[in-house]
Amino acid sequence: MLSKLLSLSIIPFVLGGPATLAPSAATPSTPGGNVSATVAGPYSSVTTSFNSSSTSAATSATSSASANTSGASTTTGVITIPLSSYSFTPYPTPTLNPRPPVYPATDPLNPPSVSSDPQVVPDFAPAWAAAYQKAENLISDYTIEEKVNITTGVGWANGLCVGNIPPNKNFPGLCLEDSPLAVRFADYATAFPAGIQVASTWNRALMRARGLALGQEFKGKGVNIALGPMMNMGRVAQGGRNWEGFGADPFLTGESAYETILGLQNGGVQATAKHFINNEQEHFRTSESSNVDDRTQHEIYAHPFLRSVMAGVSSVMCSYNLINESYACNNDKMLNDILKREYGFQGFVQSDWSATMSTLSAVAGLDMTMPGDITFDSGNSYFGGNLTDYVNDGYISMARLDDMATRIIAAWYFLHQDEAYPATNFNAFNSNDEVNNKHVNVQADHYKLVREIDAAGTVLLKNVNGALPLNKPRNMVLIGSDARPGKFGPNEFSDQGGSDGILAMGWGSGTGYFPYLISPLEGVQERARQDGSSVFWDFDDWNTVLAGNMAYGEAVALVFTNSDSGEDYITVDGNQGDRNNLTAWHNGDDLILAVAAQNNNTIVVVNSVGPLIIEPWIEHPNITAVVWAGIQGQEAGNGIADILYGAYNPSGRLPYTIAKDIADYPAQLITDDSGNEIVPIDYTEGLFIDYRHFDQANITPRFEFGFGLSYTTFTYSNLGVTPIQSSGTDQEGLITAWKNGEASPIAEGSSTALWLHEPAFQVTFEVTNTGPVSGTEIPQLYIHFPSSASEPPSVLRGFTNVEISPKDTKQVSITLSRYDLSIWDVVAQGWRKPDGQISFSIGASSRDFRLQGNIPA
């Protein structure tokens, strides 16, 4: 039996790192050196090595003696775990007492109120402690097999949801369901704007509201665990699933994830932070090793997951890819040491679907395997009976199995899902199942929120001589297929794998059914009817002669184009998930040029999953405005019309950089495996992704990160910085050490500690609306670290939103924590304040600074 189990898989695993890292006397202090440490964690102590380079993406983190520690990636295979007996001791739960108002005891059903300048750190520890006690009591009489059943899905399509944990005794089981923007495969549910759209609002209240509405809909459908939000970074501009996430900056992504999770769980559903970690492209996602150095991992890619843990997230999903040659769902360093020890994560880790690679993944920190079978419909599982055998044979301890089951059931109690929670009332695999499909309508009035986010996340990139907003034009023409409804309705393509009309959702598992879809044609015509304007249209993308002729003589020519992407299991027009290039789809560039050649008031509207290269037409003198509409969901056409006509003053800001050339981006899509069984993807750009790279390399983008125009103008003045007293005297020693440049200590929950994240400095300033109409400004704060830190020139560490009437002035504040002013020390394995003066700028984008100041010593 055992030899058969081992033959089923390669068992990649990274040994070490679960609890404390104590550098030995031989530890080198020079940057880039190899650090040797003894690790004493929940398993028997081992020795581990990792590369401590701060900017090069060498093989890093932790590994066994067989792992590569030279700083160069290998292509020989994966790091494996030897078959052995592994003891286990659970991590201690957090013990710091709540201290309101900064650190109040918080229940996930009642999170702190949303704020444009958050100053509260919610303490979920008491709620987790109560949930753990209930879970331990519940499983106290469970057999080994019953505990294993809590950890093992029933298999693909063997339940009502995409993932299912079976009932056991008085535990009703669990329904796990996609997606980050809708209840996938369900009717009477809202198709919300994508993650990238809400990130483009830079508005925490809208992020929270979207999460809450989603949570209410998931709960209403009887879903226990929502499989979102997605928070992988937009490292590669062509990345297929970038639209599901929140952009190319860790701080913006982290805040978006934080507010989304607080909202989702406020609505009653368990949230899932995914995909942990380094799943930044779709090509080779199950056979590539993302080779990332320790500092880059902490400061860029892990940060959104840290914020998710601070939001009380119930579940984290490990990804398909390898990290430094160890599969993510087998990666002890990431799952045990960083997520569960360093971040103090109290919930459970679930695999992405069929991402479990070994029964011994349980030792590495995996708590639940999904959908249960090794591959879809395989009929066998790495958990299930195999996990039972491993426990009985002593390879995996009973204490660890108890921990797995306890974490899963505790998350259920944590969200009070034991209290009259709705039963699942739809069948994800059979829409014709009239027994289980109850057709429960959960939409409420969420279309209003969708429309608001559509407009608030739309970015005005160009507006010459007041071309927008439209003012009752005599006539106009809408050109391009992106302006119309789909030929056969909004759900004509499976999992949205295609588009022949308005693009309002990418493709893949991160999608849902549209209950309806408003196209720009419908949205514009509604307003044109009120104004008495004549509207014409031409939806043929390829007949550019006709398009030009249709545009000739019209008061306004609106050209619509798009660019789509998604998950790798669907290929659309030769694009296997990731985009092959950054060119507009459907002949967009030529169509725009043909119209602009015939009409001197050409306005371009773009629905895109991410950046495009718009150099062929952006400076054309007849193109008077460009509206970057994003991925908007079911109210897309109305949101676009609201911007075009000025019903909503644009306030959206880019969550990524739009370059002049695809080669200007620091990380390129890898599409050639070069004959490697495991494809190395080296994150050699380190900390310098997106705008950080453009700033460092002095490359001028077309439109910088954080950019966006308004129909009004703003000025900034009266900058001030005030230190904030700590919330407790028991932390003064840690704070003093931090001020002296010492790294945070190694401990459970060390990276989410209150003293690191509580308010430390408040930056205040005034913003004046100097224009003719009310509008919302998005002030952004960028930290400039001293040269000793080896950081990018500017790093986003704060933003807010403020709505101001014409000629009015409002005071604005942005609060900074010690964590915001820290860098990751790879030798000390902690967060520290770098040597030298830390300065900052306040402005309207990453390159439009209006105020400058220094952080007090």
PDB file of N, CA, C and O in Angstrom, residues 99 725-733 735 754 758:
ATOM      1  N   ARG A  99      -7.383  46.184  22.976  1.00  0.00           N
ATOM      2  CA  ARG A  99      -7.253  47.506  23.569  1.00  0.00           C
ATOM      3  C   ARG A  99      -7.948  48.538  22.681  1.00  0.00           C
ATOM      4  O   ARG A  99      -7.309  49.217  21.877  1.00  0.00           O
ATOM      5  N   GLN A 725       0.957  58.497  19.690  1.00  0.00           N
ATOM      6  CA  GLN A 725       1.357  57.715  20.850  1.00  0.00           C
ATOM      7  C   GLN A 725       0.905  56.273  20.689  1.00  0.00           C
ATOM      8  O   GLN A 725      -0.195  55.987  20.220  1.00  0.00           O
ATOM      9  N   SER A 726       1.755  55.339  21.115  1.00  0.00           N
ATOM     10  CA  SER A 726       1.412  53.920  21.036  1.00  0.00           C
ATOM     11  C   SER A 726       0.209  53.597  21.915  1.00  0.00           C
ATOM     12  O   SER A 726      -0.066  54.282  22.914  1.00  0.00           O
ATOM     13  N   SER A 727      -0.498  52.534  21.557  1.00  0.00           N
ATOM     14  CA  SER A 727      -1.711  52.150  22.277  1.00  0.00           C
ATOM     15  C   SER A 727      -1.434  51.423  23.590  1.00  0.00           C
ATOM     16  O   SER A 727      -2.349  51.208  24.376  1.00  0.00           O
ATOM     17  N   GLY A 728      -0.169  51.038  23.844  1.00  0.00           N
ATOM     18  CA  GLY A 728       0.108  50.297  25.080  1.00  0.00           C
ATOM     19  C   GLY A 728       1.556  50.391  25.489  1.00  0.00           C
ATOM     20  O   GLY A 728       2.464  50.314  24.649  1.00  0.00           O
ATOM     21  N   THR A 729       1.793  50.544  26.785  1.00  0.00           N
ATOM     22  CA  THR A 729       3.163  50.683  27.280  1.00  0.00           C
ATOM     23  C   THR A 729       3.945  49.383  27.200  1.00  0.00           C
ATOM     24  O   THR A 729       5.178  49.401  27.212  1.00  0.00           O
ATOM     25  N   ASP A 730       3.246  48.236  27.120  1.00  0.00           N
ATOM     26  CA  ASP A 730       3.940  46.961  27.085  1.00  0.00           C
ATOM     27  C   ASP A 730       4.688  46.750  25.776  1.00  0.00           C
ATOM     28  O   ASP A 730       5.454  45.797  25.645  1.00  0.00           O
ATOM     29  N   GLN A 731       4.466  47.630  24.804  1.00  0.00           N
ATOM     30  CA  GLN A 731       5.141  47.497  23.516  1.00  0.00           C
ATOM     31  C   GLN A 731       6.278  48.498  23.346  1.00  0.00           C
ATOM     32  O   GLN A 731       6.899  48.546  22.284  1.00  0.00           O
ATOM     33  N   GLU A 732       6.538  49.309  24.369  1.00  0.00           N
ATOM     34  CA  GLU A 732       7.518  50.382  24.239  1.00  0.00           C
ATOM     35  C   GLU A 732       8.910  49.851  23.919  1.00  0.00           C
ATOM     36  O   GLU A 732       9.661  50.461  23.156  1.00  0.00           O
ATOM     37  N   GLY A 733       9.263  48.692  24.509  1.00  0.00           N
ATOM     38  CA  GLY A 733      10.580  48.136  24.234  1.00  0.00           C
ATOM     39  C   GLY A 733      10.748  47.766  22.770  1.00  0.00           C
ATOM     40  O   GLY A 733      11.802  48.028  22.163  1.00  0.00           O
ATOM     41  N   ILE A 735       9.089  49.086  20.263  1.00  0.00           N
ATOM     42  CA  ILE A 735       9.073  50.321  19.483  1.00  0.00           C
ATOM     43  C   ILE A 735      10.420  51.029  19.560  1.00  0.00           C
ATOM     44  O   ILE A 735      10.947  51.513  18.554  1.00  0.00           O
ATOM     45  N   LEU A 754       0.664  44.032  16.716  1.00  0.00           N
ATOM     46  CA  LEU A 754      -0.011  45.315  16.853  1.00  0.00           C
ATOM     47  C   LEU A 754       0.960  46.485  16.791  1.00  0.00           C
ATOM     48  O   LEU A 754       0.705  47.489  16.127  1.00  0.00           O
ATOM     49  N   GLU A 758      -0.119  49.411  14.297  1.00  0.00           N
ATOM     50  CA  GLU A 758      -0.940  50.475  14.872  1.00  0.00           C
ATOM     51  C   GLU A 758      -0.520  51.825  14.263  1.00  0.00           C
ATOM     52  O   GLU A 758       0.588  51.975  13.744  1.00  0.00           O
TER      53      GLU A 758
END
